Amino acid sequence: TQTTQVTTEEGHEFAWNARRTGEFVAVGALVMAPTSHFFEMQMERALPGNAAREIAGKVLTRVVLAPCFLSLSFGSLALVRQRDVADAVRSSVWPAWKTGTLFWPAISVAQYRWVVV
């Protein structure tokens, strides 16, 4: 594993791991991006527009389906790392969903209101 040590201006050490970066790039580019794109296109067909009702429907759908996407993400990373997929999903999805639900809905509202699909 290639690791690069960097010291920030505040004096904290930061270790960049090239392998970990590659794993995230691979899962993001090959699994999550195509899946998310397909999902967003289907959601736009089902709930077209950027009125409040459509935005609310899209945000609620994302919140409800987020555990599926998180499972896909954590499971794919576990596969790439040759680790137990069930354990990775079991230990990571619930904490990530709870944390993400605090801020992603607000970001989604802005996205669906002002970003054209």
JSON list of C-alpha atoms in Angstrom, two decimals:
[
{"chain": "A", "resi": 1, "resn": "THR", "atom": "CA", "xyz": [0.00, 0.00, 0.00]},
{"chain": "A", "resi": 2, "resn": "GLN", "atom": "CA", "xyz": [1.34, 3.35, -1.02]},
{"chain": "A", "resi": 3, "resn": "THR", "atom": "CA", "xyz": [0.80, 6.02, 1.64]},
{"chain": "A", "resi": 4, "resn": "THR", "atom": "CA", "xyz": [1.94, 9.61, 1.54]},
{"chain": "A", "resi": 5, "resn": "GLN", "atom": "CA", "xyz": [2.35, 11.58, 4.77]},
{"chain": "A", "resi": 6, "resn": "VAL", "atom": "CA", "xyz": [1.47, 15.28, 4.64]},
{"chain": "A", "resi": 7, "resn": "THR", "atom": "CA", "xyz": [1.54, 17.79, 7.45]},
{"chain": "A", "resi": 8, "resn": "THR", "atom": "CA", "xyz": [-1.10, 20.50, 7.26]},
{"chain": "A", "resi": 9, "resn": "GLU", "atom": "CA", "xyz": [-0.58, 24.13, 8.24]},
{"chain": "A", "resi": 10, "resn": "GLU", "atom": "CA", "xyz": [-2.18, 23.39, 11.60]},
{"chain": "A", "resi": 11, "resn": "GLY", "atom": "CA", "xyz": [0.47, 20.72, 12.23]},
{"chain": "A", "resi": 12, "resn": "HIS", "atom": "CA", "xyz": [-1.88, 17.73, 11.85]},
{"chain": "A", "resi": 13, "resn": "GLU", "atom": "CA", "xyz": [-0.66, 14.75, 9.88]},
{"chain": "A", "resi": 14, "resn": "PHE", "atom": "CA", "xyz": [-2.73, 13.57, 6.95]},
{"chain": "A", "resi": 15, "resn": "ALA", "atom": "CA", "xyz": [-2.02, 10.23, 5.30]},
{"chain": "A", "resi": 16, "resn": "TRP", "atom": "CA", "xyz": [-3.13, 9.84, 1.69]},
{"chain": "A", "resi": 17, "resn": "ASN", "atom": "CA", "xyz": [-3.64, 6.23, 0.65]},
{"chain": "A", "resi": 18, "resn": "ALA", "atom": "CA", "xyz": [-3.47, 5.74, -3.12]},
{"chain": "A", "resi": 19, "resn": "ARG", "atom": "CA", "xyz": [-5.06, 2.28, -2.97]},
{"chain": "A", "resi": 20, "resn": "ARG", "atom": "CA", "xyz": [-8.04, 3.54, -0.96]},
{"chain": "A", "resi": 21, "resn": "THR", "atom": "CA", "xyz": [-8.49, 6.40, -3.41]},
{"chain": "A", "resi": 22, "resn": "GLY", "atom": "CA", "xyz": [-8.47, 3.93, -6.29]},
{"chain": "A", "resi": 23, "resn": "GLU", "atom": "CA", "xyz": [-11.06, 1.74, -4.57]},
{"chain": "A", "resi": 24, "resn": "PHE", "atom": "CA", "xyz": [-13.41, 4.68, -4.11]},
{"chain": "A", "resi": 25, "resn": "VAL", "atom": "CA", "xyz": [-12.87, 5.90, -7.68]},
{"chain": "A", "resi": 26, "resn": "ALA", "atom": "CA", "xyz": [-13.60, 2.42, -9.07]},
{"chain": "A", "resi": 27, "resn": "VAL", "atom": "CA", "xyz": [-16.77, 1.92, -7.02]},
{"chain": "A", "resi": 28, "resn": "GLY", "atom": "CA", "xyz": [-17.92, 5.47, -7.69]},
{"chain": "A", "resi": 29, "resn": "ALA", "atom": "CA", "xyz": [-17.30, 5.40, -11.43]},
{"chain": "A", "resi": 30, "resn": "LEU", "atom": "CA", "xyz": [-18.30, 1.83, -12.21]},
{"chain": "A", "resi": 31, "resn": "VAL", "atom": "CA", "xyz": [-21.13, 1.18, -9.74]},
{"chain": "A", "resi": 32, "resn": "MET", "atom": "CA", "xyz": [-22.54, 4.24, -8.00]},
{"chain": "A", "resi": 33, "resn": "ALA", "atom": "CA", "xyz": [-22.49, 6.81, -10.82]},
{"chain": "A", "resi": 34, "resn": "PRO", "atom": "CA", "xyz": [-24.36, 4.67, -13.39]},
{"chain": "A", "resi": 35, "resn": "THR", "atom": "CA", "xyz": [-26.83, 3.44, -10.78]},
{"chain": "A", "resi": 36, "resn": "SER", "atom": "CA", "xyz": [-27.48, 6.92, -9.43]},
{"chain": "A", "resi": 37, "resn": "HIS", "atom": "CA", "xyz": [-27.85, 8.37, -12.92]},
{"chain": "A", "resi": 38, "resn": "PHE", "atom": "CA", "xyz": [-30.41, 5.71, -13.87]},
{"chain": "A", "resi": 39, "resn": "PHE", "atom": "CA", "xyz": [-32.30, 6.26, -10.61]},
{"chain": "A", "resi": 40, "resn": "GLU", "atom": "CA", "xyz": [-32.40, 10.04, -11.04]},
{"chain": "A", "resi": 41, "resn": "MET", "atom": "CA", "xyz": [-33.64, 9.72, -14.63]},
{"chain": "A", "resi": 42, "resn": "GLN", "atom": "CA", "xyz": [-36.43, 7.35, -13.53]},
{"chain": "A", "resi": 43, "resn": "MET", "atom": "CA", "xyz": [-37.37, 9.62, -10.65]},
{"chain": "A", "resi": 44, "resn": "GLU", "atom": "CA", "xyz": [-37.54, 12.62, -12.98]},
{"chain": "A", "resi": 45, "resn": "ARG", "atom": "CA", "xyz": [-39.90, 10.66, -15.25]},
{"chain": "A", "resi": 46, "resn": "ALA", "atom": "CA", "xyz": [-42.10, 9.73, -12.30]},
{"chain": "A", "resi": 47, "resn": "LEU", "atom": "CA", "xyz": [-42.04, 13.18, -10.67]},
{"chain": "A", "resi": 48, "resn": "PRO", "atom": "CA", "xyz": [-41.22, 15.72, -13.40]},
{"chain": "A", "resi": 49, "resn": "GLY", "atom": "CA", "xyz": [-40.62, 19.35, -12.58]},
{"chain": "A", "resi": 50, "resn": "ASN", "atom": "CA", "xyz": [-39.40, 21.43, -9.69]},
{"chain": "A", "resi": 51, "resn": "ALA", "atom": "CA", "xyz": [-42.59, 22.46, -7.92]},
{"chain": "A", "resi": 52, "resn": "ALA", "atom": "CA", "xyz": [-42.79, 21.92, -4.16]},
{"chain": "A", "resi": 53, "resn": "ARG", "atom": "CA", "xyz": [-44.89, 18.73, -4.43]},
{"chain": "A", "resi": 54, "resn": "GLU", "atom": "CA", "xyz": [-42.51, 17.07, -6.89]},
{"chain": "A", "resi": 55, "resn": "ILE", "atom": "CA", "xyz": [-39.47, 18.11, -4.88]},
{"chain": "A", "resi": 56, "resn": "ALA", "atom": "CA", "xyz": [-41.02, 16.71, -1.69]},
{"chain": "A", "resi": 57, "resn": "GLY", "atom": "CA", "xyz": [-41.74, 13.42, -3.47]},
{"chain": "A", "resi": 58, "resn": "LYS", "atom": "CA", "xyz": [-38.19, 13.16, -4.80]},
{"chain": "A", "resi": 59, "resn": "VAL", "atom": "CA", "xyz": [-36.61, 13.98, -1.44]},
{"chain": "A", "resi": 60, "resn": "LEU", "atom": "CA", "xyz": [-38.83, 11.49, 0.40]},
{"chain": "A", "resi": 61, "resn": "THR", "atom": "CA", "xyz": [-37.99, 8.83, -2.19]},
{"chain": "A", "resi": 62, "resn": "ARG", "atom": "CA", "xyz": [-34.27, 9.48, -1.71]},
{"chain": "A", "resi": 63, "resn": "VAL", "atom": "CA", "xyz": [-34.54, 9.26, 2.08]},
{"chain": "A", "resi": 64, "resn": "VAL", "atom": "CA", "xyz": [-36.48, 6.01, 1.90]},
{"chain": "A", "resi": 65, "resn": "LEU", "atom": "CA", "xyz": [-34.19, 4.43, -0.72]},
{"chain": "A", "resi": 66, "resn": "ALA", "atom": "CA", "xyz": [-30.92, 5.71, 0.74]},
{"chain": "A", "resi": 67, "resn": "PRO", "atom": "CA", "xyz": [-30.28, 2.45, 2.65]},
{"chain": "A", "resi": 68, "resn": "CYS", "atom": "CA", "xyz": [-30.33, 0.59, -0.69]},
{"chain": "A", "resi": 69, "resn": "PHE", "atom": "CA", "xyz": [-27.76, 2.94, -2.21]},
{"chain": "A", "resi": 70, "resn": "LEU", "atom": "CA", "xyz": [-25.64, 2.87, 0.95]},
{"chain": "A", "resi": 71, "resn": "SER", "atom": "CA", "xyz": [-25.76, -0.93, 0.94]},
{"chain": "A", "resi": 72, "resn": "LEU", "atom": "CA", "xyz": [-24.65, -0.95, -2.69]},
{"chain": "A", "resi": 73, "resn": "SER", "atom": "CA", "xyz": [-21.81, 1.45, -1.94]},
{"chain": "A", "resi": 74, "resn": "PHE", "atom": "CA", "xyz": [-20.51, -0.24, 1.22]},
{"chain": "A", "resi": 75, "resn": "GLY", "atom": "CA", "xyz": [-21.08, -3.70, -0.25]},
{"chain": "A", "resi": 76, "resn": "SER", "atom": "CA", "xyz": [-19.17, -2.84, -3.43]},
{"chain": "A", "resi": 77, "resn": "LEU", "atom": "CA", "xyz": [-16.26, -1.44, -1.42]},
{"chain": "A", "resi": 78, "resn": "ALA", "atom": "CA", "xyz": [-16.21, -4.61, 0.67]},
{"chain": "A", "resi": 79, "resn": "LEU", "atom": "CA", "xyz": [-16.09, -6.73, -2.49]},
{"chain": "A", "resi": 80, "resn": "VAL", "atom": "CA", "xyz": [-13.23, -4.68, -3.91]},
{"chain": "A", "resi": 81, "resn": "ARG", "atom": "CA", "xyz": [-11.39, -5.03, -0.60]},
{"chain": "A", "resi": 82, "resn": "GLN", "atom": "CA", "xyz": [-12.19, -8.76, -0.38]},
{"chain": "A", "resi": 83, "resn": "ARG", "atom": "CA", "xyz": [-14.00, -8.32, 2.92]},
{"chain": "A", "resi": 84, "resn": "ASP", "atom": "CA", "xyz": [-17.29, -9.65, 4.25]},
{"chain": "A", "resi": 85, "resn": "VAL", "atom": "CA", "xyz": [-20.05, -7.79, 2.41]},
{"chain": "A", "resi": 86, "resn": "ALA", "atom": "CA", "xyz": [-22.80, -8.56, 4.94]},
{"chain": "A", "resi": 87, "resn": "ASP", "atom": "CA", "xyz": [-20.64, -7.31, 7.81]},
{"chain": "A", "resi": 88, "resn": "ALA", "atom": "CA", "xyz": [-19.73, -4.13, 5.95]},
{"chain": "A", "resi": 89, "resn": "VAL", "atom": "CA", "xyz": [-23.37, -3.39, 5.16]},
{"chain": "A", "resi": 90, "resn": "ARG", "atom": "CA", "xyz": [-24.60, -4.32, 8.64]},
{"chain": "A", "resi": 91, "resn": "SER", "atom": "CA", "xyz": [-22.06, -2.15, 10.43]},
{"chain": "A", "resi": 92, "resn": "SER", "atom": "CA", "xyz": [-22.09, 0.89, 8.13]},
{"chain": "A", "resi": 93, "resn": "VAL", "atom": "CA", "xyz": [-25.50, 1.53, 6.58]},
{"chain": "A", "resi": 94, "resn": "TRP", "atom": "CA", "xyz": [-27.52, 2.54, 9.65]},
{"chain": "A", "resi": 95, "resn": "PRO", "atom": "CA", "xyz": [-24.95, 5.05, 11.03]},
{"chain": "A", "resi": 96, "resn": "ALA", "atom": "CA", "xyz": [-24.41, 6.52, 7.55]},
{"chain": "A", "resi": 97, "resn": "TRP", "atom": "CA", "xyz": [-28.15, 6.81, 6.91]},
{"chain": "A", "resi": 98, "resn": "LYS", "atom": "CA", "xyz": [-28.79, 8.51, 10.27]},
{"chain": "A", "resi": 99, "resn": "THR", "atom": "CA", "xyz": [-26.00, 11.02, 9.69]},
{"chain": "A", "resi": 100, "resn": "GLY", "atom": "CA", "xyz": [-26.86, 11.62, 6.04]},
{"chain": "A", "resi": 101, "resn": "THR", "atom": "CA", "xyz": [-30.51, 12.23, 6.81]},
{"chain": "A", "resi": 102, "resn": "LEU", "atom": "CA", "xyz": [-29.46, 15.27, 8.84]},
{"chain": "A", "resi": 103, "resn": "PHE", "atom": "CA", "xyz": [-28.15, 17.18, 5.81]},
{"chain": "A", "resi": 104, "resn": "TRP", "atom": "CA", "xyz": [-28.78, 15.41, 2.48]},
{"chain": "A", "resi": 105, "resn": "PRO", "atom": "CA", "xyz": [-32.51, 16.24, 2.29]},
{"chain": "A", "resi": 106, "resn": "ALA", "atom": "CA", "xyz": [-31.71, 19.97, 2.42]},
{"chain": "A", "resi": 107, "resn": "ILE", "atom": "CA", "xyz": [-29.08, 19.58, -0.29]},
{"chain": "A", "resi": 108, "resn": "SER", "atom": "CA", "xyz": [-31.53, 17.53, -2.36]},
{"chain": "A", "resi": 109, "resn": "VAL", "atom": "CA", "xyz": [-34.16, 20.27, -2.12]},
{"chain": "A", "resi": 110, "resn": "ALA", "atom": "CA", "xyz": [-31.68, 22.76, -3.55]},
{"chain": "A", "resi": 111, "resn": "GLN", "atom": "CA", "xyz": [-30.59, 20.31, -6.23]},
{"chain": "A", "resi": 112, "resn": "TYR", "atom": "CA", "xyz": [-34.13, 19.52, -7.38]},
{"chain": "A", "resi": 113, "resn": "ARG", "atom": "CA", "xyz": [-35.13, 23.18, -7.27]},
{"chain": "A", "resi": 114, "resn": "TRP", "atom": "CA", "xyz": [-32.23, 24.71, -9.19]},
{"chain": "A", "resi": 115, "resn": "VAL", "atom": "CA", "xyz": [-30.31, 21.99, -11.09]},
{"chain": "A", "resi": 116, "resn": "VAL", "atom": "CA", "xyz": [-31.84, 20.98, -14.40]},
{"chain": "A", "resi": 117, "resn": "VAL", "atom": "CA", "xyz": [-31.81, 17.25, -15.14]}
]
